[in-house]
Short mmCIF file of C-alpha atoms in Angstrom, two decimals:
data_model
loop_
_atom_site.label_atom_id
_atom_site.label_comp_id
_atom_site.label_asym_id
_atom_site.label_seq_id
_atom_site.Cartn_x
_atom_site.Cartn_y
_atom_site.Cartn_z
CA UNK A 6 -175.10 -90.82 156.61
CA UNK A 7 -175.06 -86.98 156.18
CA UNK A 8 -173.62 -84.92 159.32
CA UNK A 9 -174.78 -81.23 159.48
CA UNK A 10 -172.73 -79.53 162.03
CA UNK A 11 -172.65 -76.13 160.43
CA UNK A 12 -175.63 -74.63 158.23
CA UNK A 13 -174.16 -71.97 156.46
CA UNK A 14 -170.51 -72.20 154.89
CA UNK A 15 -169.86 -68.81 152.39
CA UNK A 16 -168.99 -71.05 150.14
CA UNK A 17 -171.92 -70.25 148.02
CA UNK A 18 -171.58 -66.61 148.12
CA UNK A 19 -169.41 -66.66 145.26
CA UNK A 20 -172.74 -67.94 143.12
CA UNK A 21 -171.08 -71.44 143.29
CA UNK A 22 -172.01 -74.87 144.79
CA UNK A 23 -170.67 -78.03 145.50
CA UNK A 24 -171.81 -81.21 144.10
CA UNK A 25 -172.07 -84.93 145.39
CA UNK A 26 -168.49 -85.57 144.48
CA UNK A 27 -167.48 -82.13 146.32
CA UNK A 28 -166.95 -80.58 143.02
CA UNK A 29 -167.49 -76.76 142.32
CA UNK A 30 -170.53 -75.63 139.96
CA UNK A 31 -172.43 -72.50 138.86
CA UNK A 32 -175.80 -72.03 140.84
CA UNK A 33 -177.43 -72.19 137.58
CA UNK A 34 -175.85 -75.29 136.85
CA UNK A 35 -179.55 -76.96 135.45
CA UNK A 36 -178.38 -80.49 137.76
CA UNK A 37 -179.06 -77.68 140.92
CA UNK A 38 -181.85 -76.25 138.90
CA UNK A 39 -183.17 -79.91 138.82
CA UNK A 40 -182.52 -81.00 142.40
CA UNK A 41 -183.54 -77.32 143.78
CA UNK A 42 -186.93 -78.17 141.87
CA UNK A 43 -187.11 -82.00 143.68
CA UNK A 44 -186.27 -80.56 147.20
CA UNK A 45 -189.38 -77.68 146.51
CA UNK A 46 -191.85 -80.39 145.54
CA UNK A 47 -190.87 -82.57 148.37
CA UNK A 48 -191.45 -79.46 151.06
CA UNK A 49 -195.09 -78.99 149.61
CA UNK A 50 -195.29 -82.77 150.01
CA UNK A 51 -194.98 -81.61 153.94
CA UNK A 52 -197.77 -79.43 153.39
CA UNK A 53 -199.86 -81.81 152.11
CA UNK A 54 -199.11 -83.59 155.60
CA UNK A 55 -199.96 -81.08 157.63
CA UNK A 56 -203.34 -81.35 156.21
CA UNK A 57 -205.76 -83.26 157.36
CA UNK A 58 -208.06 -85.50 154.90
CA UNK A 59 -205.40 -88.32 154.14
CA UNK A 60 -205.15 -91.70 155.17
CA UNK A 61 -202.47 -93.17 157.64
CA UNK A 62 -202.08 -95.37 154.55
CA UNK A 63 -201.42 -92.00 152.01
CA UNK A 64 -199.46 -90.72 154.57
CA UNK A 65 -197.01 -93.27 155.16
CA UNK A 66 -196.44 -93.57 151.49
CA UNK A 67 -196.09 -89.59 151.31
CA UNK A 68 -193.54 -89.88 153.69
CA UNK A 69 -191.47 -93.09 151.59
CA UNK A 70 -191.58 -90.69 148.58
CA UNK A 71 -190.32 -87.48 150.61
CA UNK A 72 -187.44 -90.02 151.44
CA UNK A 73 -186.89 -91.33 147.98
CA UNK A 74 -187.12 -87.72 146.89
CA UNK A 75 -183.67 -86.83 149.09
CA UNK A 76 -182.55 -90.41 146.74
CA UNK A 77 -183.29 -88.29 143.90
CA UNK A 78 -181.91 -85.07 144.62
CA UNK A 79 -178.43 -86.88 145.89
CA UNK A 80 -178.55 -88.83 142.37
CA UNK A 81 -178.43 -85.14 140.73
CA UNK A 82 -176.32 -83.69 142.67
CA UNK A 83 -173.50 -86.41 142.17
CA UNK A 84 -172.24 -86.68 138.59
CA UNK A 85 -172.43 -89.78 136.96
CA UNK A 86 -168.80 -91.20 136.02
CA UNK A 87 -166.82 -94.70 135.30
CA UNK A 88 -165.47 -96.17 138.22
CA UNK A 89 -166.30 -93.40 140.60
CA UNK A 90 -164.28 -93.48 144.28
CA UNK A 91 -166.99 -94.10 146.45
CA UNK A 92 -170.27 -95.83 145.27
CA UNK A 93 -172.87 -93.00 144.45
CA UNK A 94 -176.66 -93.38 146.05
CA UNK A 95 -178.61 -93.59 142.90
CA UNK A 96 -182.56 -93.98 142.25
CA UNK A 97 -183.03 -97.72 141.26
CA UNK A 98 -185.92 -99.17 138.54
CA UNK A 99 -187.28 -100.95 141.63
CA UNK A 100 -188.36 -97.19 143.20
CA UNK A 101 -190.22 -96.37 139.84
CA UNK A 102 -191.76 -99.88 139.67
CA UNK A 103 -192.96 -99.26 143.18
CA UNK A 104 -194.89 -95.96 142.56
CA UNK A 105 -196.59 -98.02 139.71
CA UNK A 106 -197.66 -100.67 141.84
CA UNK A 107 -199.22 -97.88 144.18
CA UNK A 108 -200.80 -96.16 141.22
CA UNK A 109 -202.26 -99.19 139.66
CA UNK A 110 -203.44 -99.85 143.33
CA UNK A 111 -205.29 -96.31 144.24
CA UNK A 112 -206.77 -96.06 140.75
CA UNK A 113 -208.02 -99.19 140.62
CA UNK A 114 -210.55 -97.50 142.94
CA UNK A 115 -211.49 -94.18 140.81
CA UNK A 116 -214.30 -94.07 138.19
CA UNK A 117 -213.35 -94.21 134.82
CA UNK A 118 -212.05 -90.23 133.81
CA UNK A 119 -214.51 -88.54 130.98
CA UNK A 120 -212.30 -85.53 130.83
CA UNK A 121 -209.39 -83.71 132.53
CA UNK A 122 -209.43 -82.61 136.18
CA UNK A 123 -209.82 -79.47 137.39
CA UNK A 124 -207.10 -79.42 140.60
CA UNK A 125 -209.43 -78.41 143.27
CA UNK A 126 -211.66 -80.23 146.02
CA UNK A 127 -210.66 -81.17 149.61
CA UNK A 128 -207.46 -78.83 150.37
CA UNK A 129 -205.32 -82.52 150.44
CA UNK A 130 -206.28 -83.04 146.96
CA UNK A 131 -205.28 -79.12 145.94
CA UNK A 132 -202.42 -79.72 147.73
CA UNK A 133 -201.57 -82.81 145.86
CA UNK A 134 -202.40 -81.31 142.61
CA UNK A 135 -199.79 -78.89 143.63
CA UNK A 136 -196.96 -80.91 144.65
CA UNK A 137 -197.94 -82.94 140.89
CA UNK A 138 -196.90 -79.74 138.96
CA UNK A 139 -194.18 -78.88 140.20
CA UNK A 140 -193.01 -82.45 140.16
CA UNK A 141 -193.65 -82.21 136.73
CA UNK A 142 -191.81 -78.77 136.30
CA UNK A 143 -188.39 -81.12 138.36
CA UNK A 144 -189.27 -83.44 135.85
CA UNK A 145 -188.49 -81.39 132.78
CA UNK A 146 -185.34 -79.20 134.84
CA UNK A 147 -184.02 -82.82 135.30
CA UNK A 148 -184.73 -83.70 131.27
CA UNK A 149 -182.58 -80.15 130.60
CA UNK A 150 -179.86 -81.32 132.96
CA UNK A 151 -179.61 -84.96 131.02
CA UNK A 152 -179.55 -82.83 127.57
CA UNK A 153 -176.77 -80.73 128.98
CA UNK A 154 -174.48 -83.05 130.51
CA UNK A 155 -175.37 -86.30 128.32
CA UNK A 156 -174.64 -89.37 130.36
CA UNK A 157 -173.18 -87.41 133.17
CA UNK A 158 -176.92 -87.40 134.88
CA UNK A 159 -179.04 -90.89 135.30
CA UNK A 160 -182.40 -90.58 133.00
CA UNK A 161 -183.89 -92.87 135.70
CA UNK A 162 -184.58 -89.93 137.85
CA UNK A 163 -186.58 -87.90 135.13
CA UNK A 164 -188.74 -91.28 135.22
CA UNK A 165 -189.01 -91.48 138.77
CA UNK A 166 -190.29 -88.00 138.95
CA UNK A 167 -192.67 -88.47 135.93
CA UNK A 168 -194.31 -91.61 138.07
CA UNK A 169 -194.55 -90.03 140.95
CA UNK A 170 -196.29 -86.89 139.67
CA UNK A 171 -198.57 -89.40 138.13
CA UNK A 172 -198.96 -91.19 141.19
CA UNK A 173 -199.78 -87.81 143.29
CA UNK A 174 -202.59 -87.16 140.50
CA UNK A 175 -204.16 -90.10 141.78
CA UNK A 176 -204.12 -89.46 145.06
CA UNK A 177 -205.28 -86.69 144.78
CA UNK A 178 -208.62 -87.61 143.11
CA UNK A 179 -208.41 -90.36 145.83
CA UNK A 180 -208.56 -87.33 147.96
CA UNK A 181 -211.72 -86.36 146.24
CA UNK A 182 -213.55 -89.86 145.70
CA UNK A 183 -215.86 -88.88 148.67
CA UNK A 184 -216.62 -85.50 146.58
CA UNK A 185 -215.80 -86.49 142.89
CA UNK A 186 -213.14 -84.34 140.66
CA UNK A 187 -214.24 -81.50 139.20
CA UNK A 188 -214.04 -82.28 135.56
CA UNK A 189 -212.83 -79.74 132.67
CA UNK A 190 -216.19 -78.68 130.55
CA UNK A 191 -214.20 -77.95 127.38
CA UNK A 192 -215.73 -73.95 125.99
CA UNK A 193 -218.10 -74.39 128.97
CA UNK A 194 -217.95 -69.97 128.83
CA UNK A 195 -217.78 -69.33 125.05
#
């Protein structure tokens, strides 16, 4: 369990951080770039709950992702080593084959798409569409951290993120079934 008793150190005035396993790295280190990137798309997750126009079934499962979220930021933020000292939280298979499961489940309820969507509709389903790219943009900070430090980041976190962008696309046109998506109308203004 984490205990906060202070909220600001100086440590980090010196442009450096600490990681999982309390050691000392630049604030441009790309792992901080990656979990800085998680812990933005999981605070616009809170804004999509703050809006109204989601289920107490979409919310509850908004709010197992914001926690799985924290799994994946403490999974980049500890360096992965042989035999470390303490047993490092790490995202598991089982949390990607999860947000499958709840993406085969909430599309299995969409129409068929025709074309891409526009991200617009109700403001939970902008919202979503939101928190989906920049999931996608954690995704690809967290695929420059595994090119930069090799095996020293799990690649199961880059998956997790790339399934649960995928699953927030589909909420949000669950968001809009009531509606319909707003598809793309390819050289609609040529």
């Amino acid at each position: 369990m984490v205990n906060l008793t202070r909220i600001y150190t100086k440590t980090g005035d010196d442009g450096t951080t600490s990681l999982g396993d309390m050691s000392r790295t630049s604030k441009n280190d790309p792992r901080l770039e990656a979990y800085a990137t998680v812990d933005e798309a999981n605070s616009y997750i809170g804004v999509v709950l703050a809006t109204n126009g989601i289920s107490e079934e979409v919310r509850a499962l908004l709010v197992r992702i914001q926690n799985d979220l924290f799994d994946v930021g403490a999974d980049l933020c500890t360096p992965v080593v042989d035999s470390p000292a303490f047993e490092p939280l790490r995202v598991l298979e089982s949390q990607v084959t999860y947000l499958e499961e709840q993406i085969d489940k909430y599309n299995a309820d969409l129409e068929s798409l025709r074309s891409f969507v526009l991200p617009s509709g109700t403001p939970a389903a902008a919202h979503l569409h939101v928190a989906r790219t920049i999931l996608r943009r954690a995704e690809r900070c967290t695929w420059a951290a595994i090119h930069a430090f090799g095996g020293g980041v799990s690649p199961t976190t880059a998956k997790y993120l790339n399934r649960c962008s995928d699953l927030l696309f589909v909420l949000a046109r669950d968001a809009n079934k009531e509606i319909g998506d707003q598809l793309w109308v390819p050289g609609a203004n040529r």
